Amino acid sequence: MVELRIVSRRVMRSLVVGLAMVVALVQPAHAQSILRDAETEALLEEMSAPLIKAAGLNPRNVRMVLINDASINAFATAGQAVYMHSGLIVAASNANEVQGVIAHELGHVAGGHSIRIGDGIKTATGITLLSLLLGAAAIAAGAGEAGAAVLAGGQQAALGRFLAFNREQESMTDQMGRRYLAAAGISGKGSIAFFKRLLGLEFRLAIPQENSYARTHPLSGERIAILQEAYQADPAWDTPTDPALEAKFQRVRAKLKGFVNPPQQTLRDYPPADTSIPGHYARAYAWHRSAYPDKAIAETDALLKKMPGDPYFLELKGQVLLESGRPAEALPLLREAVVKTNAQPLIASLFGHALIATEDSTNFAEAAKILKASVAKDNENPFAWYQLGVVYDRTGDSPRAAMASAERFQLEGRSKLALANAEMAVRTLPQGTPDWIRAQDIALVARESVAQEKKKR
């Protein structure tokens, strides 16, 4: 597997910030880390496909993205993207619980809430500006304390209206998610179970449950009470999850825990006595992260003994060998994984890396071919662009090495480096070629980003 590779991307999420000029605003969250993994992405696509169809959306336009964040959360953004925190997958007991969350977030996508949230902010802003005028008038009249009270009251009213707007959207989205689950023939048991899990967490954190006024979401207890009866009346309530899908989920959950949790915790959660596939999978990651490659390979061998030829187990063993300095031994495993996944781009980029890492120049032509095919299928993988830049550099193609580096740095949000490499590519690539045109595009975007960064200082 491509080690659940962490990719730095700017994740857009709307949040309210007050007090700045006494106006409610929406701004992007800080850059977060996106986890890319072929098996995980295939699972999320499979789990969400029937729900996307039930929501009347085009599966090719909806993206399921995993974020490296331990909190139990998920959110939708403009562009029909659903972001799920790794903490949510780890906390879920089964696939059905995650499908309940996906159904809810697809309600936000179908409802255009990431765009319509501006309606709520517009209302809140109007209240705030009105209170600002009244407060200024009171202060001008010499009633300073009264004016300050009006300002504070206006801010509170604005926030209250905004939160009420958001709670209304959340309640509506709960119902939309319920309809999507029903239309897809998927049980709502997981949705209810997850709300109960959140309710238990709120109790442990001593979060008040008697009043939802100051909350962005309805109370978890209220949501359970509203949804439970409707879910239980649905014919799908007692429909079990497909065992094959559940097995895939437990695999992915275990590998994710092995990747994001401290190795000592993983080894406690999955002791050697656990000889299940999730147990071996989680320990393989724990041992690999702890720099015990032989123990990691022993776990991958146990996996391959249970399921010979599984492409993701082949990928993992190949990765362990590659990253422990044995790239030549990794090649046949990764080659087979590429073939069995129809050249899945993340796995292909790892194979290309292994070909380069052998430092055998006879492998460079194949590496270039594999990596170009990888970025053609998935051009948002900076690791693949980096490896393509390396092989271009090794073969003396400096202009295209600069071009690949520009792509990489642009994806990583490193605008200055993207601009420098794009300008170099424009100067040295044949004019009018697709690569030359692309380099110009990157330079234009990067130049604007650099200018915006300067304005912020």
XYZ file of N, CA and C in Angstrom, residues 20 28-29 40 43 56 77 92 114 117 122 140 160 167 204 206 211 235 238 247 337-338 362 389 397 423 432:
81
model
N -14.327 40.328 14.417
C -13.515 41.065 13.460
C -14.433 42.056 12.752
N -11.322 29.723 5.425
C -10.853 28.356 5.320
C -10.148 27.917 6.585
N -10.246 26.621 6.858
C -9.504 26.059 7.980
C -8.036 26.006 7.611
N -8.035 2.012 0.811
C -8.978 2.834 1.562
C -9.885 3.613 0.623
N -12.446 1.327 -0.888
C -13.496 0.984 0.070
C -14.492 2.135 0.226
N -29.117 11.180 -5.902
C -29.281 11.790 -7.216
C -28.039 12.498 -7.720
N -17.844 19.930 1.454
C -17.446 21.243 0.946
C -17.991 21.427 -0.457
N -15.427 4.074 14.620
C -16.596 3.313 14.178
C -16.391 1.826 14.417
N -22.810 23.887 1.625
C -21.525 24.591 1.729
C -21.598 25.927 1.001
N -24.669 28.177 3.068
C -24.326 28.673 4.403
C -24.177 30.197 4.388
N -25.431 35.874 5.881
C -25.984 37.156 5.453
C -26.977 37.681 6.485
N -22.317 57.817 20.798
C -22.213 59.213 20.369
C -23.037 60.129 21.248
N -26.603 33.797 17.539
C -27.753 32.933 17.784
C -28.504 32.621 16.514
N -28.314 24.716 12.754
C -29.033 23.578 13.342
C -30.179 23.125 12.439
N -19.316 12.237 28.585
C -17.991 12.135 29.218
C -17.300 13.484 29.273
N -18.858 16.224 29.641
C -19.731 17.102 30.429
C -20.319 18.233 29.593
N -29.965 22.281 26.443
C -30.281 23.425 25.596
C -29.343 23.427 24.389
N -38.006 -0.901 5.966
C -37.769 -2.322 5.691
C -36.303 -2.735 5.780
N -33.424 -4.229 9.505
C -32.789 -5.495 9.886
C -31.931 -6.091 8.777
N -15.899 -7.098 5.907
C -14.524 -7.603 6.041
C -13.525 -6.585 5.495
N 1.150 -6.331 -8.002
C 0.078 -5.495 -7.445
C -0.440 -4.505 -8.476
N 0.459 -3.948 -9.285
C 0.060 -3.015 -10.342
C -0.823 -3.721 -11.359
N 18.827 0.803 -16.339
C 17.973 0.060 -17.276
C 16.508 0.045 -16.824
N 9.815 13.605 -11.556
C 10.886 14.592 -11.667
C 12.256 13.969 -11.461
N 16.731 14.953 -18.635
C 15.664 15.800 -19.171
C 15.321 16.876 -18.139
N 8.686 28.586 -14.205
C 9.363 29.559 -15.066
C 10.564 28.931 -15.761
N 4.925 25.935 -27.323
C 3.739 25.418 -27.975
C 3.402 23.977 -27.646
